[in-house]
Every structure is written in C-alpha cells, then in structure tokens.
Short mmCIF file of C-alpha atoms and ligand atoms in Angstrom, two decimals:
data_model
loop_
_atom_site.label_atom_id
_atom_site.label_comp_id
_atom_site.label_asym_id
_atom_site.label_seq_id
_atom_site.Cartn_x
_atom_site.Cartn_y
_atom_site.Cartn_z
CA MET O 93 -16.08 -9.52 8.22
CA SER O 94 -18.21 -7.45 10.12
CA GLU O 95 -20.53 -5.06 7.88
CA ALA O 96 -18.77 -1.96 9.74
CA THR O 97 -15.07 -2.97 8.33
CA LYS O 98 -16.90 -3.77 5.19
CA LYS O 99 -14.38 -2.37 2.50
CA ARG O 100 -16.05 0.46 0.49
CA GLY O 101 -14.49 1.92 -2.72
CA GLU O 102 -12.47 4.64 -3.02
CA LEU O 103 -13.96 7.79 -4.88
CA ILE O 104 -11.19 8.82 -6.97
CA VAL O 105 -11.10 12.38 -8.97
CA LEU O 106 -9.07 13.36 -11.63
CA SER O 107 -9.26 17.40 -13.60
CA GLY O 108 -7.36 19.18 -15.27
CA PRO O 109 -7.43 22.04 -18.65
CA SER O 110 -8.93 19.65 -21.43
CA GLY O 111 -5.60 19.01 -23.29
CA ALA O 112 -3.36 17.91 -20.45
CA GLY O 113 -4.08 14.25 -21.03
CA LYS O 114 -7.01 12.61 -18.84
CA SER O 115 -7.95 10.35 -20.87
CA THR O 116 -4.44 9.19 -22.38
CA VAL O 117 -3.39 8.99 -18.83
CA ILE O 118 -6.30 6.93 -17.39
CA ALA O 119 -5.83 4.27 -19.58
CA GLU O 120 -3.01 3.18 -18.77
CA LEU O 121 -3.61 4.21 -15.53
CA LEU O 122 -6.37 1.12 -16.20
CA SER O 123 -4.37 -1.36 -17.97
CA SER O 124 -2.71 -1.94 -14.63
CA ARG O 125 -5.65 -1.68 -12.83
CA PRO O 126 -8.59 -3.30 -14.30
CA ASP O 127 -10.53 -3.98 -11.16
CA ILE O 128 -10.93 0.28 -11.23
CA HIS O 129 -14.32 1.41 -12.58
CA PHE O 130 -14.18 4.13 -15.06
CA SER O 131 -17.33 6.22 -14.70
CA VAL O 132 -18.73 6.96 -17.64
CA SER O 133 -19.80 10.43 -17.82
CA PHE O 134 -23.20 11.93 -19.87
CA THR O 135 -22.70 14.41 -21.97
CA THR O 136 -24.80 16.61 -24.71
CA ARG O 137 -21.81 17.50 -26.56
CA GLN O 138 -21.17 15.98 -29.84
CA PRO O 139 -19.21 12.39 -30.07
CA ARG O 140 -14.91 13.39 -31.56
CA VAL O 141 -13.43 10.94 -34.40
CA GLY O 142 -12.94 7.41 -32.55
CA GLU O 143 -15.68 7.97 -29.24
CA GLU O 144 -18.43 5.37 -28.55
CA ASN O 145 -21.90 6.02 -27.04
CA GLY O 146 -21.28 4.21 -23.63
CA VAL O 147 -17.64 4.28 -23.63
CA ASN O 148 -15.89 7.23 -23.18
CA TYR O 149 -19.29 9.07 -23.07
CA ASN O 150 -22.74 8.44 -22.89
CA PHE O 151 -23.84 10.67 -25.19
CA VAL O 152 -27.64 12.34 -25.01
CA SER O 153 -29.69 15.59 -26.26
CA ARG O 154 -29.97 18.60 -24.02
CA GLU O 155 -33.88 17.74 -23.22
CA GLU O 156 -32.96 14.27 -21.62
CA PHE O 157 -30.16 15.90 -19.82
CA GLU O 158 -32.47 18.07 -18.17
CA ARG O 159 -34.95 15.53 -17.13
CA MET O 160 -31.98 13.13 -15.46
CA ILE O 161 -31.26 17.23 -12.90
CA ALA O 162 -34.43 17.36 -12.65
CA ALA O 163 -35.29 13.63 -11.50
CA ASP O 164 -31.81 14.52 -9.05
CA GLU O 165 -30.12 11.24 -10.86
CA LEU O 166 -26.57 13.25 -11.06
CA LEU O 167 -24.02 12.74 -8.18
CA GLU O 168 -22.90 16.50 -9.74
CA TYR O 169 -23.15 17.79 -13.73
CA ALA O 170 -21.69 20.98 -15.18
CA GLU O 171 -21.47 23.34 -17.91
CA TYR O 172 -18.65 24.12 -19.83
CA VAL O 173 -17.90 25.25 -23.35
CA GLY O 174 -21.21 25.05 -23.88
CA ASN O 175 -22.61 21.52 -23.02
CA TYR O 176 -23.93 19.41 -19.98
CA TYR O 177 -21.42 16.84 -18.07
CA GLY O 178 -22.85 14.56 -15.78
CA THR O 179 -22.01 11.87 -13.42
CA SER O 180 -24.91 9.25 -12.75
CA LEU O 181 -25.45 8.85 -9.09
CA LYS O 182 -26.81 4.93 -9.22
CA VAL O 183 -23.41 3.62 -10.86
CA ILE O 184 -21.40 5.63 -8.30
CA ARG O 185 -23.11 4.50 -5.33
CA GLU O 186 -23.67 0.63 -6.35
CA GLN O 187 -19.85 0.03 -7.62
CA LEU O 188 -18.58 1.76 -4.17
CA ASP O 189 -21.09 0.10 -2.41
CA ARG O 190 -19.93 -3.45 -3.85
CA GLY O 191 -15.70 -2.11 -2.20
CA VAL O 192 -14.60 -1.54 -6.56
CA ASP O 193 -12.57 2.16 -6.46
CA VAL O 194 -14.50 4.56 -8.79
CA LEU O 195 -12.31 6.89 -11.10
CA LEU O 196 -14.16 10.02 -12.22
CA ASP O 197 -12.53 12.41 -15.05
CA ILE O 198 -14.25 15.61 -14.67
CA GLU O 199 -13.82 19.64 -14.96
CA VAL O 200 -12.98 21.68 -11.32
CA GLN O 201 -17.19 22.82 -10.51
CA GLY O 202 -17.92 19.16 -10.77
CA ALA O 203 -14.85 18.23 -8.40
CA ALA O 204 -16.08 20.58 -5.95
CA LYS O 205 -19.69 19.53 -5.42
CA VAL O 206 -18.05 15.88 -5.14
CA LYS O 207 -15.90 16.79 -2.79
CA GLU O 208 -18.10 18.58 -0.79
CA LYS O 209 -20.92 15.38 -0.91
CA CYS O 210 -18.32 13.04 -0.32
CA PRO O 211 -14.97 14.98 1.70
CA GLU O 212 -13.39 11.26 1.36
CA ALA O 213 -13.12 11.54 -2.00
CA VAL O 214 -9.45 11.55 -3.37
CA THR O 215 -8.93 14.81 -5.55
CA ILE O 216 -5.72 14.26 -7.99
CA PHE O 217 -5.06 17.48 -10.96
CA LEU O 218 -3.35 16.56 -13.79
CA ILE O 219 -0.71 19.79 -15.80
CA PRO O 220 0.77 19.39 -18.76
CA PRO O 221 4.23 20.31 -18.62
CA SER O 222 3.76 24.49 -19.92
CA VAL O 223 1.14 25.82 -21.33
CA GLU O 224 2.75 25.82 -24.69
CA GLU O 225 2.43 22.18 -24.08
CA LEU O 226 -1.05 22.33 -23.35
CA SER O 227 -1.48 23.98 -26.57
CA ARG O 228 0.56 21.76 -28.71
CA ARG O 229 -2.23 18.92 -27.40
CA LEU O 230 -4.88 20.17 -28.08
CA HIS O 231 -3.65 20.96 -31.44
CA GLY O 232 -2.34 17.40 -32.16
CA ARG O 233 -5.50 16.18 -31.09
CA HIS O 234 -7.47 17.12 -34.07
CA THR O 235 -10.54 17.13 -32.67
CA ASP O 236 -11.30 20.80 -32.48
CA GLY O 237 -11.38 24.29 -34.50
CA GLU O 238 -9.28 26.53 -33.26
CA ASP O 239 -12.40 28.79 -31.74
CA ALA O 240 -12.85 25.59 -29.68
CA ILE O 241 -8.82 25.19 -28.84
CA ALA O 242 -9.01 29.28 -27.71
CA GLN O 243 -11.57 28.87 -25.36
CA ARG O 244 -9.83 25.65 -24.05
CA LEU O 245 -6.63 27.00 -23.66
CA ALA O 246 -8.81 30.56 -21.81
CA GLN O 247 -10.85 27.59 -19.63
CA ALA O 248 -7.72 26.50 -18.85
CA ARG O 249 -6.25 29.64 -16.82
CA GLU O 250 -9.25 29.31 -15.17
CA GLU O 251 -9.05 25.97 -14.02
CA CYS O 252 -5.30 26.42 -12.88
CA ARG O 253 -6.47 28.62 -10.75
CA GLU O 254 -8.65 26.00 -8.48
CA CYS O 255 -5.93 23.53 -8.31
CA HIS O 256 -5.03 24.28 -4.68
CA ARG O 257 -8.09 22.59 -4.04
CA TYR O 258 -6.85 19.06 -5.11
CA ASP O 259 -5.22 16.77 -2.75
CA TYR O 260 -2.50 15.92 -5.06
CA LEU O 261 -1.35 17.57 -8.09
CA VAL O 262 0.96 15.53 -10.89
CA VAL O 263 2.60 17.10 -13.96
CA ASN O 264 1.64 14.49 -16.84
CA ASP O 265 4.90 14.72 -18.29
CA THR O 266 5.75 11.43 -19.80
CA VAL O 267 2.78 9.10 -19.81
CA VAL O 268 4.04 6.65 -18.36
CA SER O 269 5.30 8.78 -15.33
CA ALA O 270 1.52 10.34 -14.68
CA ALA O 271 0.18 6.79 -14.11
CA HIS O 272 2.93 5.77 -12.02
CA GLN O 273 2.03 8.70 -9.88
CA LEU O 274 -1.44 8.23 -10.25
CA GLN O 275 -1.17 4.87 -8.75
CA SER O 276 1.71 5.36 -5.94
CA ILE O 277 -1.11 8.21 -4.41
CA LEU O 278 -4.05 5.01 -4.75
CA GLU O 279 -1.72 2.62 -2.88
CA ALA O 280 -0.67 5.46 0.10
CA GLU O 281 -4.47 6.37 0.65
CA ARG O 282 -5.29 2.74 0.70
CA CYS O 283 -2.92 2.23 3.38
CA ARG O 284 -4.30 5.55 5.47
CA THR O 285 -4.55 4.13 8.88
CA PRO O 286 -8.46 4.35 9.32
CA LYS O 287 -8.81 2.77 6.20
CA GLN O 288 -7.25 0.16 8.01
CA LEU O 289 -7.95 -0.35 11.56
CA HIS O 290 -9.05 -3.86 10.60
CA LEU O 291 -5.97 -5.13 10.49
CA VAL O 292 -5.12 -4.04 14.07
CA GLU O 293 -8.36 -5.55 15.61
CA SER O 294 -6.90 -9.20 16.74
CA PHE O 295 -3.70 -7.44 18.41
CA LEU O 296 -6.14 -4.97 20.33
CA HIS O 297 -7.56 -8.22 22.00
CA ASP O 298 -5.64 -9.70 25.61
CA GLN O 299 -5.73 -13.08 23.52
CA ASN O 300 -4.41 -15.26 26.32
CA GLY O 301 -7.71 -14.00 28.55
P1 ADP T 1794 -7.97 15.51 -21.93
O1 ADP T 1794 -8.00 13.80 -21.71
O2 ADP T 1794 -7.12 15.67 -20.94
O3 ADP T 1794 -8.37 16.16 -23.20
P2 ADP T 1794 -5.95 13.66 -24.48
O4 ADP T 1794 -5.97 12.47 -23.35
O5 ADP T 1794 -7.01 13.61 -25.10
O6 ADP T 1794 -6.67 14.98 -22.49
O7 ADP T 1794 -4.69 14.18 -24.57
C1 ADP T 1794 -4.47 15.66 -25.26
C2 ADP T 1794 -3.57 15.21 -26.28
O8 ADP T 1794 -2.44 15.41 -25.70
C3 ADP T 1794 -3.50 13.73 -26.83
O9 ADP T 1794 -3.62 13.85 -28.29
C4 ADP T 1794 -2.69 12.51 -26.79
O10 ADP T 1794 -2.31 11.85 -27.35
C5 ADP T 1794 -1.75 13.80 -26.68
N1 ADP T 1794 -0.22 12.92 -24.96
C6 ADP T 1794 -1.22 13.05 -23.37
N2 ADP T 1794 -0.57 12.76 -22.36
C7 ADP T 1794 0.67 13.08 -23.35
C8 ADP T 1794 2.40 13.40 -22.76
N3 ADP T 1794 2.31 12.61 -21.82
N4 ADP T 1794 3.24 13.61 -23.76
C9 ADP T 1794 2.55 13.86 -25.28
N5 ADP T 1794 1.36 13.22 -25.75
C10 ADP T 1794 0.42 13.98 -24.87
P1 5GP T 1795 -14.01 16.92 -22.65
O1 5GP T 1795 -15.00 17.84 -23.70
O2 5GP T 1795 -12.65 17.27 -23.45
O3 5GP T 1795 -14.14 15.61 -22.95
O4 5GP T 1795 -14.24 16.84 -21.93
C1 5GP T 1795 -14.49 18.55 -21.14
C2 5GP T 1795 -14.39 18.73 -19.86
O5 5GP T 1795 -15.94 18.08 -19.50
C3 5GP T 1795 -12.72 18.18 -19.27
O6 5GP T 1795 -12.18 18.79 -17.87
C4 5GP T 1795 -14.00 16.87 -18.03
O7 5GP T 1795 -12.63 16.61 -17.32
C5 5GP T 1795 -15.22 17.43 -18.33
N1 5GP T 1795 -15.95 15.92 -17.63
C6 5GP T 1795 -16.44 15.13 -18.36
N2 5GP T 1795 -17.20 14.68 -17.69
C7 5GP T 1795 -17.74 14.82 -16.96
C8 5GP T 1795 -18.67 14.66 -15.62
O8 5GP T 1795 -19.43 14.27 -15.38
N3 5GP T 1795 -19.14 15.98 -14.79
C9 5GP T 1795 -17.88 17.28 -14.55
N4 5GP T 1795 -18.34 18.08 -14.18
N5 5GP T 1795 -17.57 17.08 -16.28
C10 5GP T 1795 -17.39 16.83 -16.28
#
C-alpha cells in the first residue's frame, strides 16, 4: 500500500456527563475491541478508590500540569470542577500514525478543541436515560460526596446543552446495548467512502490495456 493510502488510525471522542457510564461502557467496548488504544489522560484530581496511576489516569500535581501546558505537550486540556484534565499530544500522534484507533474520554470543552484541531475525529455524546438515573448512578458509585455530586449534576445540565455539536448521541440504558451502538458507529465510520477509496483503485485501471 502506498504512503498516501496507508490507513491512519481513527480518533474517537466520547463525552457525556460524569456518572453517565462512560468508563463502564468503554471497558465493555474494549473487551471486544482490544485493538483500540484508550488514551490515559493527565489530571490533577485525587485518585478514587480502585483507580490506578497510569491505567485510569496519570495523576500529576498542578505544577507538573502547568509545566505541560507551557511546554505545549497537550492536544487539549480543560478545567473541570476545580481540577485540570488533559490529553498527551505525543501518545495520540504516535498511535494514529501507526494506524491504531484512539479513544478519548473527555469533557465538552476539550472535545470542541479536538474537533477544531482534528475535524475528522468521530465525536460521540453518551447520556443516561434520565436525570434521576444520573443522580442514582452518581450516588451508587460511592466516589463523591453530596457537594461534588451536586456540582457534577449542575455541570451535566451545562454539558448536555452542547450535545448538538457531536456526530452521534448514544443513550446508556444498558451497558451492553450502549457498547454495541458504539461498535456500530465505529464500523459505519470505517466504511465511509473517502476512507475506502483504495479498495476501488484496481477497478479504475483498464486491465486489458
Ligand atoms: P462516568 O465514567 O461517565 O463518570 P461510570 O462509568 O463511572 O461513569 O459510571 C457511573 C456509575 O454508574 C458506576 O457505578 C457504574 O457502575 C454505573 N453504571 C454505568 N453504566 C450503567 C448502566 N447502563 N446501568 C446501570 N448502572 C450503570
Ligand atoms: P472524572 O473526574 O469523573 O474522572 O472526569 C471528569 C470529567 O473529565 C469527565 O467528563 C471526563 O470525560 C473528563 N476528562 C477526563 N480526561 C480528560 C481529558 O484529558 N481532557 C478533558 N478535556 N476532559 C477529560
């Protein structure tokens, strides 16, 4: 295959209110698509019980995060409920160049930055079936106090206002059906004509001279 037609990885952006189930649905998706590279973000927030450095996030100090911003090491970053979150430019670029699909779990400001810089990115917004269910999930996760939950619910309303900017909207009713819808989206995206033109190359040349 020529350099021009060499497959580049797909950049996939998943956003949605905190507690919608992004991490859960991503885990389900990756169990059937282990070839997708999940981008481990950098954050200044404290690890939750069960979270591992380098697996869920790269946990760094505010000073280190600000150094990364100044050194232009981030594809995007945002401040969310008092903490910085950001995506490493180097890792994403390396994976995409190798033809590996990369999945980002990021909030709406960061997603808008990514779409601006990489218009070909596929953006998906995940919502829970209702606000009541979102509140139930945030409480059921047992990771945030009442204040943090109230902040996240308020933030959820703001974030949902931005959903029209996304290519796709998926309701996380059951984890399996939401992950299945994500897989269907990725499959359809892979079949887009501009990404498949190399398949018709041989038809366009007259084989009989
Ligand atoms: P996010 O990554 O969007 O903040 P999580 O994946 O941490 O959300 O999910 C929040 C909580 O909701 C977790 O306790 C998770 O087990 C639960 N959850 C996720 N998806 C579903 C679902 N489809 N039905 C019921 N509970 C869910
Ligand atoms: P949480 O604290 O619940 O893990 O994440 C809070 C929010 O930060 C979520 O909406 C999540 O998608 C978002 N987030 C996680 N990593 C990044 C990142 O690298 N950049 C941006 N902009 N948002 C992120």
